[in-house]
PDB file of C-alpha atoms in Angstrom:
ATOM      1  CA  GLU A   1      -4.985  21.798 -13.107  1.00 41.00           C
ATOM      2  CA  MET A   2      -6.366  18.310 -13.557  1.00 41.00           C
ATOM      3  CA  GLN A   3      -9.790  17.515 -12.114  1.00 43.00           C
ATOM      4  CA  SER A   4      -9.345  13.884 -11.027  1.00 43.00           C
ATOM      5  CA  GLY A   5      -7.248  14.951  -8.030  1.00 43.00           C
ATOM      6  CA  ASP A   6     -10.430  16.356  -6.503  1.00 46.00           C
ATOM      7  CA  ALA A   7     -11.314  12.788  -5.598  1.00 43.00           C
ATOM      8  CA  GLU A   8      -8.645  12.791  -2.855  1.00 42.00           C
ATOM      9  CA  LYS A   9     -11.115  13.446  -0.074  1.00 38.00           C
ATOM     10  CA  ASP A  10     -13.055  11.569   2.589  1.00 37.00           C
ATOM     11  CA  SER A  11     -15.566   8.991   1.403  1.00 37.00           C
ATOM     12  CA  GLY A  12     -18.102   9.954   4.073  1.00 37.00           C
ATOM     13  CA  MET A  13     -18.476   6.545   5.718  1.00 38.00           C
ATOM     14  CA  ASP A  14     -20.945   6.297   8.569  1.00 39.00           C
ATOM     15  CA  ALA A  15     -19.719   5.978  12.132  1.00 37.00           C
ATOM     16  CA  SER A  16     -18.853   2.392  13.104  1.00 37.00           C
ATOM     17  CA  PRO A  17     -21.164   0.441  15.420  1.00 40.00           C
ATOM     18  CA  ALA A  18     -20.032  -0.652  18.849  1.00 40.00           C
ATOM     19  CA  ARG A  19     -17.667  -3.616  19.012  1.00 39.00           C
ATOM     20  CA  VAL A  20     -19.448  -6.827  19.987  1.00 41.00           C
ATOM     21  CA  GLY A  21     -18.287  -9.942  21.812  1.00 41.00           C
ATOM     22  CA  CYS A  22     -17.749 -13.542  20.697  1.00 42.00           C
ATOM     23  CA  SER A  23     -20.479 -15.778  19.350  1.00 42.00           C
ATOM     24  CA  GLN A  24     -21.732 -18.557  21.610  1.00 43.00           C
ATOM     25  CA  SER A  25     -20.110 -21.275  19.475  1.00 49.00           C
ATOM     26  CA  GLY A  26     -16.925 -19.284  19.004  1.00 69.00           C
ATOM     27  CA  LEU A  27     -17.337 -19.259  15.211  1.00 82.00           C
ATOM     28  CA  VAL A  28     -16.373 -15.941  13.644  1.00 86.00           C
ATOM     29  CA  SER A  29     -18.966 -16.447  10.902  1.00 87.00           C
ATOM     30  CA  GLU A  30     -21.777 -16.158  13.479  1.00 84.00           C
ATOM     31  CA  LEU A  31     -20.771 -12.522  13.975  1.00 85.00           C
ATOM     32  CA  CYS A  32     -21.304 -11.860  10.254  1.00 87.00           C
ATOM     33  CA  ILE A  33     -24.868 -10.577  10.517  1.00 86.00           C
ATOM     34  CA  ASP A  34     -26.841  -7.753   8.907  1.00 85.00           C
ATOM     35  CA  ARG A  35     -24.637  -5.894   6.423  1.00 87.00           C
ATOM     36  CA  PHE A  36     -21.724  -8.254   7.168  1.00 89.00           C
ATOM     37  CA  GLU A  37     -23.687 -11.357   6.089  1.00 91.00           C
ATOM     38  CA  GLU A  38     -21.825 -11.627   2.770  1.00 93.00           C
ATOM     39  CA  LEU A  39     -18.491 -12.002   4.610  1.00 93.00           C
ATOM     40  CA  LYS A  40     -19.449 -15.392   6.117  1.00 92.00           C
ATOM     41  CA  PRO A  41     -17.684 -17.518   3.452  1.00 93.00           C
ATOM     42  CA  TYR A  42     -14.320 -15.936   4.325  1.00 93.00           C
ATOM     43  CA  PHE A  43     -14.572 -17.277   7.905  1.00 91.00           C
ATOM     44  CA  HIS A  44     -15.959 -20.757   7.207  1.00 90.00           C
ATOM     45  CA  GLY A  45     -14.918 -23.037  10.058  1.00 88.00           C
ATOM     46  CA  ILE A  46     -12.757 -20.343  11.704  1.00 88.00           C
ATOM     47  CA  THR A  47     -13.166 -19.839  15.456  1.00 84.00           C
ATOM     48  CA  MET A  48     -12.163 -16.901  17.602  1.00 78.00           C
ATOM     49  CA  ALA A  49      -9.382 -19.058  19.053  1.00 74.00           C
ATOM     50  CA  ASP A  50      -7.944 -19.423  15.544  1.00 78.00           C
ATOM     51  CA  MET A  51      -7.727 -15.672  14.849  1.00 81.00           C
ATOM     52  CA  PRO A  52      -4.335 -14.989  16.531  1.00 73.00           C
ATOM     53  CA  PHE A  53      -2.724 -17.457  14.114  1.00 75.00           C
ATOM     54  CA  PHE A  54      -3.577 -15.316  11.090  1.00 80.00           C
ATOM     55  CA  LYS A  55      -1.200 -12.513  10.178  1.00 77.00           C
ATOM     56  CA  PRO A  56      -2.675  -8.964  10.219  1.00 75.00           C
ATOM     57  CA  GLY A  57      -4.084  -8.134   6.818  1.00 81.00           C
ATOM     58  CA  PHE A  58      -4.732 -11.785   5.878  1.00 86.00           C
ATOM     59  CA  PHE A  59      -8.519 -11.506   5.662  1.00 89.00           C
ATOM     60  CA  GLU A  60      -8.421  -8.100   3.969  1.00 87.00           C
ATOM     61  CA  SER A  61      -6.124  -9.555   1.291  1.00 87.00           C
ATOM     62  CA  ALA A  62      -8.291 -12.666   0.908  1.00 89.00           C
ATOM     63  CA  ALA A  63     -11.468 -10.643   0.403  1.00 90.00           C
ATOM     64  CA  ASP A  64     -12.654  -9.678  -3.059  1.00 91.00           C
ATOM     65  CA  ARG A  65     -12.005  -6.032  -3.875  1.00 89.00           C
ATOM     66  CA  GLN A  66     -15.670  -5.083  -3.407  1.00 90.00           C
ATOM     67  CA  HIS A  67     -15.489  -6.467   0.139  1.00 92.00           C
ATOM     68  CA  HIS A  68     -12.248  -4.754   1.251  1.00 89.00           C
ATOM     69  CA  ALA A  69     -13.847  -1.827   3.069  1.00 90.00           C
ATOM     70  CA  LEU A  70     -16.559  -4.017   4.598  1.00 92.00           C
ATOM     71  CA  MET A  71     -13.958  -6.525   5.823  1.00 91.00           C
ATOM     72  CA  HIS A  72     -11.924  -3.731   7.423  1.00 88.00           C
ATOM     73  CA  LEU A  73     -15.022  -2.443   9.163  1.00 88.00           C
ATOM     74  CA  PHE A  74     -16.025  -5.923  10.372  1.00 88.00           C
ATOM     75  CA  LEU A  75     -12.607  -6.751  11.834  1.00 87.00           C
ATOM     76  CA  GLN A  76     -12.468  -3.452  13.691  1.00 82.00           C
ATOM     77  CA  THR A  77     -16.013  -3.294  15.009  1.00 80.00           C
ATOM     78  CA  ARG A  78     -17.214  -6.870  15.499  1.00 77.00           C
ATOM     79  CA  LEU A  79     -14.184  -8.667  16.923  1.00 71.00           C
ATOM     80  CA  PRO A  80     -12.818  -8.162  20.455  1.00 61.00           C
ATOM     81  CA  ARG A  81      -9.413  -6.556  20.684  1.00 55.00           C
ATOM     82  CA  PRO A  82      -6.567  -8.931  21.589  1.00 48.00           C
ATOM     83  CA  THR A  83      -5.144  -8.437  25.063  1.00 43.00           C
ATOM     84  CA  SER A  84      -1.873 -10.309  24.596  1.00 44.00           C
ATOM     85  CA  GLY A  85       0.279 -11.881  21.910  1.00 48.00           C
ATOM     86  CA  PRO A  86       3.031 -10.758  19.546  1.00 50.00           C
ATOM     87  CA  PRO A  87       4.169  -7.119  19.204  1.00 52.00           C
ATOM     88  CA  GLN A  88       1.291  -4.812  18.333  1.00 67.00           C
ATOM     89  CA  GLY A  89       0.702  -1.347  16.891  1.00 77.00           C
ATOM     90  CA  PRO A  90       3.855   0.765  16.454  1.00 87.00           C
ATOM     91  CA  ASP A  91       6.065  -2.121  17.629  1.00 88.00           C
ATOM     92  CA  ARG A  92       5.140  -4.075  14.500  1.00 90.00           C
ATOM     93  CA  ILE A  93       6.616  -1.390  12.230  1.00 94.00           C
ATOM     94  CA  THR A  94      10.279  -2.162  11.637  1.00 94.00           C
ATOM     95  CA  CYS A  95      13.200  -0.251  10.126  1.00 96.00           C
ATOM     96  CA  GLU A  96      16.159  -2.423   9.233  1.00 95.00           C
ATOM     97  CA  ILE A  97      18.938  -2.716   6.678  1.00 94.00           C
ATOM     98  CA  VAL A  98      18.507  -5.834   4.529  1.00 92.00           C
ATOM     99  CA  GLU A  99      20.421  -7.497   1.696  1.00 87.00           C
ATOM    100  CA  ARG A 100      18.573  -7.839  -1.604  1.00 81.00           C
ATOM    101  CA  GLY A 101      20.395  -9.191  -4.623  1.00 73.00           C
ATOM    102  CA  GLY A 102      23.753  -8.114  -3.225  1.00 75.00           C
ATOM    103  CA  ALA A 103      22.565  -4.574  -2.472  1.00 84.00           C
ATOM    104  CA  ARG A 104      21.836  -3.024   0.922  1.00 90.00           C
ATOM    105  CA  LEU A 105      18.392  -1.487   1.392  1.00 95.00           C
ATOM    106  CA  LEU A 106      16.863   0.307   4.345  1.00 96.00           C
ATOM    107  CA  LEU A 107      13.471  -1.388   4.591  1.00 96.00           C
ATOM    108  CA  ILE A 108      10.687   0.387   6.483  1.00 97.00           C
ATOM    109  CA  ASP A 109       8.176  -2.423   6.759  1.00 96.00           C
ATOM    110  CA  MET A 110       4.605  -1.211   7.215  1.00 96.00           C
ATOM    111  CA  GLN A 111       3.002  -3.830   4.972  1.00 94.00           C
ATOM    112  CA  GLY A 112      -0.373  -4.848   6.376  1.00 92.00           C
ATOM    113  CA  LYS A 113       0.251  -2.833   9.553  1.00 93.00           C
ATOM    114  CA  VAL A 114      -1.344   0.531   8.742  1.00 93.00           C
ATOM    115  CA  LEU A 115      -4.989   1.561   8.575  1.00 91.00           C
ATOM    116  CA  SER A 116      -6.574   4.129   6.304  1.00 91.00           C
ATOM    117  CA  SER A 117      -7.321   7.489   7.905  1.00 88.00           C
ATOM    118  CA  MET A 118     -10.969   6.541   7.419  1.00 84.00           C
ATOM    119  CA  TYR A 119     -10.740   4.026  10.275  1.00 83.00           C
ATOM    120  CA  GLU A 120      -9.947   4.165  13.959  1.00 78.00           C
ATOM    121  CA  PRO A 121      -6.568   2.648  15.008  1.00 77.00           C
ATOM    122  CA  THR A 122      -6.717  -0.842  16.479  1.00 74.00           C
ATOM    123  CA  HIS A 123      -4.561  -2.720  18.960  1.00 73.00           C
ATOM    124  CA  SER A 124      -2.574  -4.261  16.109  1.00 78.00           C
ATOM    125  CA  ASN A 125      -2.623  -1.625  13.340  1.00 86.00           C
ATOM    126  CA  VAL A 126      -1.758   2.073  13.501  1.00 90.00           C
ATOM    127  CA  SER A 127      -3.408   4.893  11.595  1.00 91.00           C
ATOM    128  CA  ILE A 128      -1.541   6.352   8.663  1.00 93.00           C
ATOM    129  CA  PHE A 129      -1.978   9.672  10.503  1.00 90.00           C
ATOM    130  CA  ASP A 130       0.514   8.469  13.124  1.00 91.00           C
ATOM    131  CA  CYS A 131       3.141   6.961  10.817  1.00 94.00           C
ATOM    132  CA  GLY A 132       5.246  10.127  10.559  1.00 93.00           C
ATOM    133  CA  VAL A 133       5.729  10.405  14.330  1.00 92.00           C
ATOM    134  CA  ILE A 134       6.402   6.673  14.659  1.00 93.00           C
ATOM    135  CA  LEU A 135       9.007   6.634  11.872  1.00 95.00           C
ATOM    136  CA  ALA A 136      10.727   9.780  13.122  1.00 94.00           C
ATOM    137  CA  SER A 137      11.215   8.094  16.500  1.00 93.00           C
ATOM    138  CA  LYS A 138      12.344   4.753  15.089  1.00 94.00           C
ATOM    139  CA  LEU A 139      14.785   6.245  12.584  1.00 95.00           C
ATOM    140  CA  HIS A 140      16.218   8.601  15.223  1.00 92.00           C
ATOM    141  CA  LYS A 141      17.095   5.527  17.298  1.00 92.00           C
ATOM    142  CA  HIS A 142      18.455   3.573  14.308  1.00 92.00           C
ATOM    143  CA  THR A 143      22.241   3.563  14.521  1.00 88.00           C
ATOM    144  CA  SER A 144      22.845   3.630  10.740  1.00 92.00           C
ATOM    145  CA  ALA A 145      19.941   5.704   9.377  1.00 93.00           C
ATOM    146  CA  ALA A 146      21.660   9.095   9.379  1.00 93.00           C
ATOM    147  CA  THR A 147      24.628   7.814   7.357  1.00 94.00           C
ATOM    148  CA  PHE A 148      22.827   5.323   5.135  1.00 96.00           C
ATOM    149  CA  ALA A 149      23.201   5.887   1.383  1.00 93.00           C
ATOM    150  CA  GLY A 150      21.023   3.781  -0.879  1.00 93.00           C
ATOM    151  CA  LEU A 151      17.410   2.878  -1.513  1.00 95.00           C
ATOM    152  CA  VAL A 152      15.017   3.471   1.383  1.00 97.00           C
ATOM    153  CA  VAL A 153      11.938   1.311   0.853  1.00 97.00           C
ATOM    154  CA  ILE A 154       8.789   2.696   2.502  1.00 98.00           C
ATOM    155  CA  ASP A 155       6.505  -0.333   2.204  1.00 97.00           C
ATOM    156  CA  LEU A 156       2.858   0.677   2.601  1.00 97.00           C
ATOM    157  CA  SER A 157       1.501  -2.143   0.446  1.00 96.00           C
ATOM    158  CA  HIS A 158      -1.438  -4.388   1.378  1.00 94.00           C
ATOM    159  CA  ASN A 159      -3.030  -1.824   3.715  1.00 92.00           C
ATOM    160  CA  ASP A 160      -6.234  -1.102   1.742  1.00 86.00           C
ATOM    161  CA  LEU A 161      -5.433   2.607   1.733  1.00 93.00           C
ATOM    162  CA  LEU A 162      -8.163   4.781   0.244  1.00 93.00           C
ATOM    163  CA  ASP A 163      -8.152   8.012  -1.779  1.00 94.00           C
ATOM    164  CA  ALA A 164      -8.327  10.047   1.442  1.00 93.00           C
ATOM    165  CA  ASP A 165      -4.832   8.852   2.430  1.00 95.00           C
ATOM    166  CA  PRO A 166      -2.313   9.820  -0.309  1.00 96.00           C
ATOM    167  CA  PRO A 167      -2.234  13.556   0.610  1.00 96.00           C
ATOM    168  CA  LEU A 168      -0.487  12.478   3.845  1.00 95.00           C
ATOM    169  CA  LEU A 169       2.360  10.806   1.974  1.00 97.00           C
ATOM    170  CA  PRO A 170       4.554  13.781   0.926  1.00 96.00           C
ATOM    171  CA  ASP A 171       5.013  14.817   4.568  1.00 95.00           C
ATOM    172  CA  LEU A 172       5.726  11.205   5.517  1.00 96.00           C
ATOM    173  CA  VAL A 173       8.373  10.956   2.797  1.00 97.00           C
ATOM    174  CA  GLN A 174       9.902  14.246   3.953  1.00 96.00           C
ATOM    175  CA  THR A 175      10.081  12.932   7.529  1.00 96.00           C
ATOM    176  CA  VAL A 176      11.958   9.837   6.366  1.00 97.00           C
ATOM    177  CA  HIS A 177      14.242  11.847   4.078  1.00 96.00           C
ATOM    178  CA  GLN A 178      15.207  14.181   6.915  1.00 95.00           C
ATOM    179  CA  ALA A 179      16.190  11.158   9.025  1.00 96.00           C
ATOM    180  CA  VAL A 180      17.989   9.450   6.112  1.00 96.00           C
ATOM    181  CA  PRO A 181      19.339  12.365   4.045  1.00 96.00           C
ATOM    182  CA  GLY A 182      21.538  10.128   1.894  1.00 95.00           C
ATOM    183  CA  GLY A 183      18.705   7.806   0.921  1.00 96.00           C
ATOM    184  CA  LYS A 184      16.657   7.550  -2.250  1.00 96.00           C
ATOM    185  CA  MET A 185      13.012   6.933  -1.400  1.00 97.00           C
ATOM    186  CA  VAL A 186      11.011   4.030  -2.849  1.00 97.00           C
ATOM    187  CA  ILE A 187       7.295   4.389  -2.100  1.00 98.00           C
ATOM    188  CA  GLN A 188       5.504   1.049  -2.291  1.00 97.00           C
ATOM    189  CA  LEU A 189       1.726   1.452  -2.477  1.00 97.00           C
ATOM    190  CA  GLY A 190       0.847  -1.803  -4.253  1.00 96.00           C
ATOM    191  CA  ASN A 191      -2.312  -3.761  -3.434  1.00 93.00           C
ATOM    192  CA  ASN A 192      -4.289  -0.888  -1.948  1.00 94.00           C
ATOM    193  CA  CYS A 193      -7.590   0.704  -3.045  1.00 93.00           C
ATOM    194  CA  LEU A 194      -6.293   3.885  -4.674  1.00 95.00           C
ATOM    195  CA  GLN A 195      -8.224   5.134  -7.681  1.00 94.00           C
ATOM    196  CA  TYR A 196      -7.647   8.901  -7.817  1.00 95.00           C
ATOM    197  CA  PRO A 197      -4.367   9.690  -6.009  1.00 96.00           C
ATOM    198  CA  ASP A 198      -3.365  11.875  -8.963  1.00 96.00           C
ATOM    199  CA  ASN A 199      -2.156  15.028  -7.210  1.00 96.00           C
ATOM    200  CA  THR A 200      -0.082  13.114  -4.675  1.00 97.00           C
ATOM    201  CA  VAL A 201       1.462  10.850  -7.313  1.00 97.00           C
ATOM    202  CA  ARG A 202       2.459  13.944  -9.291  1.00 96.00           C
ATOM    203  CA  LYS A 203       4.101  15.472  -6.207  1.00 97.00           C
ATOM    204  CA  LEU A 204       6.005  12.281  -5.438  1.00 97.00           C
ATOM    205  CA  LEU A 205       7.206  11.922  -9.030  1.00 96.00           C
ATOM    206  CA  GLN A 206       8.528  15.502  -8.941  1.00 96.00           C
ATOM    207  CA  ASP A 207      10.322  14.991  -5.621  1.00 97.00           C
ATOM    208  CA  PRO A 208      14.080  14.594  -6.310  1.00 96.00           C
ATOM    209  CA  SER A 209      14.467  12.410  -3.213  1.00 96.00           C
ATOM    210  CA  VAL A 210      12.001   9.843  -4.629  1.00 97.00           C
ATOM    211  CA  GLU A 211      13.458   7.117  -6.854  1.00 97.00           C
ATOM    212  CA  TYR A 212      10.320   5.029  -7.510  1.00 98.00           C
ATOM    213  CA  VAL A 213       6.567   5.140  -6.828  1.00 98.00           C
ATOM    214  CA  ASP A 214       5.008   1.667  -7.013  1.00 98.00           C
ATOM    215  CA  VAL A 215       1.213   1.685  -7.459  1.00 97.00           C
ATOM    216  CA  HIS A 216       0.640  -1.721  -9.065  1.00 96.00           C
ATOM    217  CA  ASP A 217      -2.555  -3.623  -8.259  1.00 94.00           C
ATOM    218  CA  ASN A 218      -4.551  -0.482  -7.504  1.00 94.00           C
ATOM    219  CA  PRO A 219      -7.497   0.773  -9.584  1.00 94.00           C
ATOM    220  CA  PHE A 220      -5.247   3.761 -10.384  1.00 95.00           C
ATOM    221  CA  ALA A 221      -2.849   1.441 -12.244  1.00 94.00           C
ATOM    222  CA  GLY A 222      -5.621  -0.163 -14.306  1.00 91.00           C
ATOM    223  CA  LEU A 223      -6.654   0.545 -17.873  1.00 90.00           C
ATOM    224  CA  GLY A 224      -9.527   2.695 -16.643  1.00 90.00           C
ATOM    225  CA  ARG A 225      -7.094   5.319 -15.318  1.00 92.00           C
ATOM    226  CA  ARG A 226      -4.814   5.703 -18.323  1.00 89.00           C
ATOM    227  CA  ASP A 227      -6.293   9.210 -18.580  1.00 91.00           C
ATOM    228  CA  PHE A 228      -3.774  10.214 -15.877  1.00 94.00           C
ATOM    229  CA  PHE A 229      -1.004  10.229 -18.461  1.00 91.00           C
ATOM    230  CA  ALA A 230      -3.014  12.397 -20.842  1.00 89.00           C
ATOM    231  CA  LEU A 231      -3.732  14.934 -18.108  1.00 90.00           C
ATOM    232  CA  ILE A 232      -0.187  15.484 -16.827  1.00 92.00           C
ATOM    233  CA  LYS A 233       2.415  17.723 -18.449  1.00 91.00           C
ATOM    234  CA  PRO A 234       5.136  16.404 -20.811  1.00 89.00           C
ATOM    235  CA  ASP A 235       7.907  16.836 -18.214  1.00 89.00           C
ATOM    236  CA  GLU A 236       5.768  14.915 -15.722  1.00 92.00           C
ATOM    237  CA  CYS A 237       5.430  12.114 -18.277  1.00 92.00           C
ATOM    238  CA  LEU A 238       9.233  11.927 -18.344  1.00 93.00           C
ATOM    239  CA  ASN A 239       9.238  11.514 -14.568  1.00 94.00           C
ATOM    240  CA  ALA A 240       6.528   8.848 -14.824  1.00 95.00           C
ATOM    241  CA  GLU A 241       8.570   6.896 -17.375  1.00 95.00           C
ATOM    242  CA  ARG A 242      11.527   6.759 -15.001  1.00 96.00           C
ATOM    243  CA  LYS A 243       9.795   6.427 -11.625  1.00 97.00           C
ATOM    244  CA  LEU A 244       6.221   5.101 -11.817  1.00 97.00           C
ATOM    245  CA  ILE A 245       5.656   1.340 -11.439  1.00 97.00           C
ATOM    246  CA  ILE A 246       2.251   0.179 -12.670  1.00 96.00           C
ATOM    247  CA  PHE A 247       2.852  -3.507 -13.462  1.00 95.00           C
ATOM    248  CA  PRO A 248       3.387  -6.260 -10.839  1.00 94.00           C
ATOM    249  CA  ARG A 249       6.617  -8.220 -10.844  1.00 93.00           C
ATOM    250  CA  GLN A 250       4.995 -11.364 -12.288  1.00 91.00           C
ATOM    251  CA  TRP A 251       3.829  -9.444 -15.344  1.00 92.00           C
ATOM    252  CA  VAL A 252       7.303  -8.055 -15.906  1.00 92.00           C
ATOM    253  CA  GLN A 253       8.615 -11.605 -15.784  1.00 89.00           C
ATOM    254  CA  ASP A 254       6.004 -13.315 -17.942  1.00 89.00           C
ATOM    255  CA  ARG A 255       3.865 -10.822 -19.858  1.00 89.00           C
ATOM    256  CA  GLU A 256       6.201  -8.386 -21.592  1.00 89.00           C
ATOM    257  CA  GLU A 257       4.261  -8.298 -24.869  1.00 89.00           C
ATOM    258  CA  TYR A 258       0.971  -7.579 -23.095  1.00 89.00           C
ATOM    259  CA  CYS A 259       2.512  -4.890 -20.891  1.00 89.00           C
ATOM    260  CA  LEU A 260       4.018  -3.111 -23.884  1.00 88.00           C
ATOM    261  CA  THR A 261       0.630  -3.291 -25.635  1.00 88.00           C
ATOM    262  CA  VAL A 262      -1.346  -1.677 -22.797  1.00 88.00           C
ATOM    263  CA  MET A 263       1.227   0.964 -21.816  1.00 89.00           C
ATOM    264  CA  PRO A 264      -0.066   4.535 -22.108  1.00 86.00           C
ATOM    265  CA  CYS A 265       0.691   6.013 -25.501  1.00 86.00           C
ATOM    266  CA  GLU A 266       1.985   9.218 -23.857  1.00 86.00           C
ATOM    267  CA  VAL A 267       5.100   7.525 -22.428  1.00 88.00           C
ATOM    268  CA  ASN A 268       8.165   6.026 -24.080  1.00 91.00           C
ATOM    269  CA  HIS A 269       7.466   2.316 -23.861  1.00 92.00           C
ATOM    270  CA  ASN A 270      11.106   1.229 -23.909  1.00 92.00           C
ATOM    271  CA  VAL A 271      12.078   3.620 -21.122  1.00 94.00           C
ATOM    272  CA  CYS A 272       9.046   2.644 -19.036  1.00 94.00           C
ATOM    273  CA  TRP A 273       9.790  -1.065 -19.481  1.00 94.00           C
ATOM    274  CA  LEU A 274      13.444  -0.673 -18.525  1.00 95.00           C
ATOM    275  CA  THR A 275      12.341   1.258 -15.440  1.00 96.00           C
ATOM    276  CA  HIS A 276      10.192  -1.677 -14.340  1.00 96.00           C
ATOM    277  CA  LYS A 277      13.021  -4.174 -14.874  1.00 95.00           C
ATOM    278  CA  LYS A 278      15.510  -1.977 -13.044  1.00 94.00           C
ATOM    279  CA  TYR A 279      13.081  -1.545 -10.151  1.00 95.00           C
ATOM    280  CA  TYR A 280      12.427  -5.238  -9.644  1.00 94.00           C
ATOM    281  CA  ASN A 281      16.110  -6.065 -10.099  1.00 91.00           C
ATOM    282  CA  ALA A 282      16.983  -3.620  -7.322  1.00 91.00           C
ATOM    283  CA  LEU A 283      14.392  -4.827  -4.819  1.00 86.00           C
ATOM    284  CA  ASN A 284      14.357  -8.576  -5.352  1.00 75.00           C
ATOM    285  CA  SER A 285      17.054 -11.208  -5.123  1.00 45.00           C
ATOM    286  CA  GLU A 286      15.761 -12.764  -8.345  1.00 44.00           C
ATOM    287  CA  SER A 287      15.800 -10.669 -11.496  1.00 38.00           C
ATOM    288  CA  PRO A 288      12.636 -10.444 -13.604  1.00 39.00           C
TER     289      PRO A 288
END
């Protein structure tokens, strides 16, 4: 059994400090003190009154990778919780059938709406721990879920998920599959902070209900983790060739030669490349 999967465990972060109130001037940057001092440039000129106009996940996405966890912690512990505004928490997670490139997809949109299990839920974002219960309820009420046949896109991208979170995904996928038995699952995990989700990725690739696993723009998809392909079995490499997405759409459009050059030597490059093109063709109105 491979060793890198052992990294799928808690990171041991310290307990968060108490949430504080607004600064006297109303500038968010004035709350960036002590260990949050280096976050000040991200809030230059931004007041507390401006914050409701930014979509959830905006500041986490804008932060450099080394600041992702710190930004999450700052937003949850140093800013007051909103008391009114647009739909919050579970109400922000949507399940709807959409048209993409002439095809019908069941899109479960959790992009930027879910927090790592390492953090406490907020007024606007739910914990990944609670996603299974929320989706079971929403899909049970969806009039077309039980009879839907096609790709079911579980979009968990842009949530800054950590290595403690992937072990929760197989049960989440099973919950969705039970509600949509005719669906083929697409697990979108792009733009998170996953470095060693090896065991979970292997389970998802072996799951016959899973069509694709998209991990682009994670440390796991970088050159430093090409050892994953050397550690898995040959039959798992075949699954990876046909299911695992490691390159972002823009690269598939514009950087074919580079992608083929840096592909792991353990996989069939032509098959892997065709998988990427087929994936982006299926999920986007414009073909790569």
